[in-house]
Structures are given as structure tokens and as C-alpha cells.
Amino acid sequence: MTKRTAEHVQFVVERVYGAKPERVFAAWSDPAKKAQWFAKADVFEFRVGGRESNRDRLPDGMSVNFEAQYQEIVPNERIVYSYALDLDEARVSVSVVTVELRAEDGGTRLVFTEQGAFLDGRDTPAMREHGTGIMLDALGKLVAE
């Protein structure tokens, strides 16, 4: 029998971009822009109660399924969503994310806070935090253009 575990973690990743909050928010709320720095969505309903989902395959053949629901959206200021992540049909985590956009020195300070339950050791908080940093760096390149 497989031992079941749940590791509960919170981490925060911050980035400062030279773009105004409106531009950064647009990169989250517009599906074409978001697909340039995040996986292209199969479903994209950017509204409170709306869903976002995508299914992808990694180079090693593993399938990745992302299913999110938007809980709160304050234009140009805050996005709150919950999401589940599956690898090869096995649930690896369930999280709540708060994205805060704060005007700062003509640009934006983005504060990404994730509170997650990482299940059965299939993913680690350190790996997720590292991946989030890479994702937010890609967002930064997009909004700098």
C-alpha cells in the first residue's frame, strides 16, 4: 500500500517590472498574451467563477493537467485563483494563489503568494517555487517589450 502524505507550504515570489500595473494585468487577463509566458489555455474564462485549464505533454512524455478557478479579480490590482495540478492523471497539488500588483516607481511590484498542499511527494515546494520564478521572469520579458 502506498503511503499518502500532504505537505502544506506557503511561498512568496516577488518581481519588479518596468511596466505599469495595467500592462502586467493585461498579460494575465488576455489569453493570447498569457499564452506567450504560460501554457496556452484550452479553456480561458477570466472572470470571478471562471475557469482556466490546459493539458500539455512534457518532453519526457509525461502529461500535465492544470485546472484553475478564479476566486477574485480586482482589475490592475489583484487576482486570486485556486488550482489543481495533475501529472499523468495523478493529483500532485492543490493550491490557492494571490497575485498582487502594486504600482512602484513607474512600474509594478508583483507579489505572487502560493499556499499549497503537495500530495504524496510527487512534486516539491522547492521545485514549484523555482518554476514560478521562471514563469514570472518570462512574464517580465513580455511586459518589457
C-alpha positions as YAML, in Angstrom:
chain: A
units: angstrom
residues:
- id: 1
  name: MET
  ca: [0.00, 0.00, 0.00]
- id: 2
  name: THR
  ca: [1.26, 3.48, -0.90]
- id: 3
  name: LYS
  ca: [1.74, 5.87, 1.99]
- id: 4
  name: ARG
  ca: [-0.27, 9.06, 1.46]
- id: 5
  name: THR
  ca: [1.22, 12.38, 2.52]
- id: 6
  name: ALA
  ca: [0.30, 16.05, 2.28]
- id: 7
  name: GLU
  ca: [2.91, 18.76, 2.76]
- id: 8
  name: HIS
  ca: [1.40, 22.19, 3.40]
- id: 9
  name: VAL
  ca: [3.53, 25.11, 2.28]
- id: 10
  name: GLN
  ca: [3.34, 28.80, 1.56]
- id: 11
  name: PHE
  ca: [5.89, 30.62, -0.56]
- id: 12
  name: VAL
  ca: [6.15, 34.13, -1.97]
- id: 13
  name: VAL
  ca: [7.92, 35.17, -5.17]
- id: 14
  name: GLU
  ca: [8.30, 38.87, -5.98]
- id: 15
  name: ARG
  ca: [9.31, 40.60, -9.17]
- id: 16
  name: VAL
  ca: [9.57, 44.28, -10.10]
- id: 17
  name: TYR
  ca: [8.74, 45.14, -13.71]
- id: 18
  name: GLY
  ca: [9.26, 48.41, -15.55]
- id: 19
  name: ALA
  ca: [5.70, 48.21, -16.92]
- id: 20
  name: LYS
  ca: [2.64, 49.76, -15.28]
- id: 21
  name: PRO
  ca: [0.15, 47.50, -13.43]
- id: 22
  name: GLU
  ca: [-2.36, 47.81, -16.32]
- id: 23
  name: ARG
  ca: [0.13, 46.21, -18.72]
- id: 24
  name: VAL
  ca: [1.03, 43.43, -16.29]
- id: 25
  name: PHE
  ca: [-2.65, 42.76, -15.57]
- id: 26
  name: ALA
  ca: [-3.35, 42.57, -19.32]
- id: 27
  name: ALA
  ca: [-0.68, 39.88, -19.64]
- id: 28
  name: TRP
  ca: [-2.70, 37.78, -17.14]
- id: 29
  name: SER
  ca: [-6.19, 38.60, -18.42]
- id: 30
  name: ASP
  ca: [-5.72, 38.34, -22.21]
- id: 31
  name: PRO
  ca: [-5.47, 34.69, -23.36]
- id: 32
  name: ALA
  ca: [-3.19, 35.49, -26.33]
- id: 33
  name: LYS
  ca: [-0.78, 37.44, -24.12]
- id: 34
  name: LYS
  ca: [-0.86, 34.86, -21.32]
- id: 35
  name: ALA
  ca: [-0.07, 32.07, -23.81]
- id: 36
  name: GLN
  ca: [3.24, 33.84, -24.51]
- id: 37
  name: TRP
  ca: [4.54, 33.26, -20.96]
- id: 38
  name: PHE
  ca: [2.31, 30.44, -19.60]
- id: 39
  name: ALA
  ca: [0.92, 27.28, -21.17]
- id: 40
  name: LYS
  ca: [-1.74, 28.00, -23.81]
- id: 41
  name: ALA
  ca: [-5.17, 27.54, -22.27]
- id: 42
  name: ASP
  ca: [-7.72, 25.09, -23.64]
- id: 43
  name: VAL
  ca: [-10.36, 26.95, -21.58]
- id: 44
  name: PHE
  ca: [-9.89, 30.60, -20.55]
- id: 45
  name: GLU
  ca: [-12.72, 32.31, -18.69]
- id: 46
  name: PHE
  ca: [-11.09, 35.25, -16.94]
- id: 47
  name: ARG
  ca: [-13.88, 36.26, -14.58]
- id: 48
  name: VAL
  ca: [-14.82, 35.50, -10.98]
- id: 49
  name: GLY
  ca: [-16.04, 31.90, -11.00]
- id: 50
  name: GLY
  ca: [-14.45, 31.34, -14.42]
- id: 51
  name: ARG
  ca: [-12.11, 28.50, -15.23]
- id: 52
  name: GLU
  ca: [-8.75, 28.17, -16.87]
- id: 53
  name: SER
  ca: [-7.38, 24.82, -17.92]
- id: 54
  name: ASN
  ca: [-4.71, 23.36, -20.09]
- id: 55
  name: ARG
  ca: [-3.34, 19.96, -20.84]
- id: 56
  name: ASP
  ca: [0.21, 19.61, -22.05]
- id: 57
  name: ARG
  ca: [2.86, 16.97, -22.54]
- id: 58
  name: LEU
  ca: [6.42, 17.35, -21.26]
- id: 59
  name: PRO
  ca: [9.42, 16.35, -23.41]
- id: 60
  name: ASP
  ca: [9.70, 13.10, -21.42]
- id: 61
  name: GLY
  ca: [6.12, 12.20, -22.41]
- id: 62
  name: MET
  ca: [4.50, 12.93, -19.04]
- id: 63
  name: SER
  ca: [1.11, 14.65, -19.26]
- id: 64
  name: VAL
  ca: [0.44, 17.78, -17.21]
- id: 65
  name: ASN
  ca: [-3.09, 18.97, -16.44]
- id: 66
  name: PHE
  ca: [-3.73, 22.42, -14.89]
- id: 67
  name: GLU
  ca: [-7.29, 23.23, -13.71]
- id: 68
  name: ALA
  ca: [-7.93, 26.62, -12.11]
- id: 69
  name: GLN
  ca: [-10.91, 28.65, -10.94]
- id: 70
  name: TYR
  ca: [-10.80, 32.41, -10.44]
- id: 71
  name: GLN
  ca: [-11.97, 33.40, -6.96]
- id: 72
  name: GLU
  ca: [-11.44, 37.16, -7.07]
- id: 73
  name: ILE
  ca: [-10.32, 39.66, -9.68]
- id: 74
  name: VAL
  ca: [-9.65, 43.33, -8.95]
- id: 75
  name: PRO
  ca: [-8.51, 44.84, -12.27]
- id: 76
  name: ASN
  ca: [-4.90, 46.05, -12.23]
- id: 77
  name: GLU
  ca: [-4.53, 45.15, -8.52]
- id: 78
  name: ARG
  ca: [-5.23, 41.54, -7.55]
- id: 79
  name: ILE
  ca: [-6.03, 38.08, -8.91]
- id: 80
  name: VAL
  ca: [-6.91, 35.17, -6.63]
- id: 81
  name: TYR
  ca: [-7.35, 31.67, -8.01]
- id: 82
  name: SER
  ca: [-7.31, 28.10, -6.83]
- id: 83
  name: TYR
  ca: [-5.85, 25.30, -8.92]
- id: 84
  name: ALA
  ca: [-5.10, 21.61, -9.06]
- id: 85
  name: LEU
  ca: [-2.13, 20.15, -10.90]
- id: 86
  name: ASP
  ca: [-2.01, 16.55, -12.15]
- id: 87
  name: LEU
  ca: [0.93, 14.68, -13.64]
- id: 88
  name: ASP
  ca: [-0.02, 11.57, -15.61]
- id: 89
  name: GLU
  ca: [-3.51, 11.68, -14.09]
- id: 90
  name: ALA
  ca: [-2.17, 11.67, -10.50]
- id: 91
  name: ARG
  ca: [-3.02, 14.75, -8.43]
- id: 92
  name: VAL
  ca: [0.24, 16.32, -7.23]
- id: 93
  name: SER
  ca: [-1.01, 19.51, -5.62]
- id: 94
  name: VAL
  ca: [-3.91, 21.80, -4.86]
- id: 95
  name: SER
  ca: [-3.17, 25.47, -4.23]
- id: 96
  name: VAL
  ca: [-4.56, 28.94, -3.68]
- id: 97
  name: VAL
  ca: [-2.63, 31.76, -5.36]
- id: 98
  name: THR
  ca: [-2.84, 35.51, -4.78]
- id: 99
  name: VAL
  ca: [-1.21, 37.77, -7.35]
- id: 100
  name: GLU
  ca: [-0.86, 41.36, -6.14]
- id: 101
  name: LEU
  ca: [0.11, 44.17, -8.49]
- id: 102
  name: ARG
  ca: [1.45, 47.26, -6.74]
- id: 103
  name: ALA
  ca: [2.43, 50.43, -8.56]
- id: 104
  name: GLU
  ca: [6.06, 51.23, -7.74]
- id: 105
  name: ASP
  ca: [8.42, 53.82, -9.24]
- id: 106
  name: GLY
  ca: [6.53, 53.97, -12.54]
- id: 107
  name: GLY
  ca: [6.41, 50.19, -12.77]
- id: 108
  name: THR
  ca: [4.89, 47.26, -10.92]
- id: 109
  name: ARG
  ca: [5.86, 45.14, -7.95]
- id: 110
  name: LEU
  ca: [4.23, 41.74, -8.45]
- id: 111
  name: VAL
  ca: [3.81, 39.65, -5.30]
- id: 112
  name: PHE
  ca: [2.88, 36.02, -6.02]
- id: 113
  name: THR
  ca: [1.83, 34.08, -2.91]
- id: 114
  name: GLU
  ca: [1.04, 30.38, -3.20]
- id: 115
  name: GLN
  ca: [-0.43, 28.29, -0.40]
- id: 116
  name: GLY
  ca: [-0.44, 24.65, -1.38]
- id: 117
  name: ALA
  ca: [-0.96, 21.08, -0.37]
- id: 118
  name: PHE
  ca: [1.70, 18.98, -2.11]
- id: 119
  name: LEU
  ca: [0.47, 15.42, -2.27]
- id: 120
  name: ASP
  ca: [2.29, 12.11, -1.88]
- id: 121
  name: GLY
  ca: [5.75, 13.52, -2.67]
- id: 122
  name: ARG
  ca: [5.06, 13.75, -6.41]
- id: 123
  name: ASP
  ca: [6.19, 17.40, -6.55]
- id: 124
  name: THR
  ca: [8.09, 19.53, -4.10]
- id: 125
  name: PRO
  ca: [7.50, 23.10, -2.94]
- id: 126
  name: ALA
  ca: [11.08, 23.97, -3.88]
- id: 127
  name: MET
  ca: [10.53, 22.78, -7.46]
- id: 128
  name: ARG
  ca: [7.25, 24.71, -7.69]
- id: 129
  name: GLU
  ca: [8.78, 27.90, -6.32]
- id: 130
  name: HIS
  ca: [11.67, 27.59, -8.79]
- id: 131
  name: GLY
  ca: [9.24, 27.04, -11.69]
- id: 132
  name: THR
  ca: [7.16, 30.01, -10.57]
- id: 133
  name: GLY
  ca: [10.25, 32.21, -10.68]
- id: 134
  name: ILE
  ca: [10.99, 31.08, -14.24]
- id: 135
  name: MET
  ca: [7.36, 31.75, -15.22]
- id: 136
  name: LEU
  ca: [7.40, 35.25, -13.70]
- id: 137
  name: ASP
  ca: [10.70, 36.03, -15.45]
- id: 138
  name: ALA
  ca: [9.04, 35.10, -18.77]
- id: 139
  name: LEU
  ca: [6.15, 37.42, -17.86]
- id: 140
  name: GLY
  ca: [8.69, 40.16, -17.18]
- id: 141
  name: LYS
  ca: [10.22, 39.75, -20.65]
- id: 142
  name: LEU
  ca: [6.79, 40.01, -22.25]
- id: 143
  name: VAL
  ca: [5.72, 43.18, -20.44]
- id: 144
  name: ALA
  ca: [9.12, 44.79, -21.14]
- id: 145
  name: GLU
  ca: [8.58, 44.58, -24.92]
...
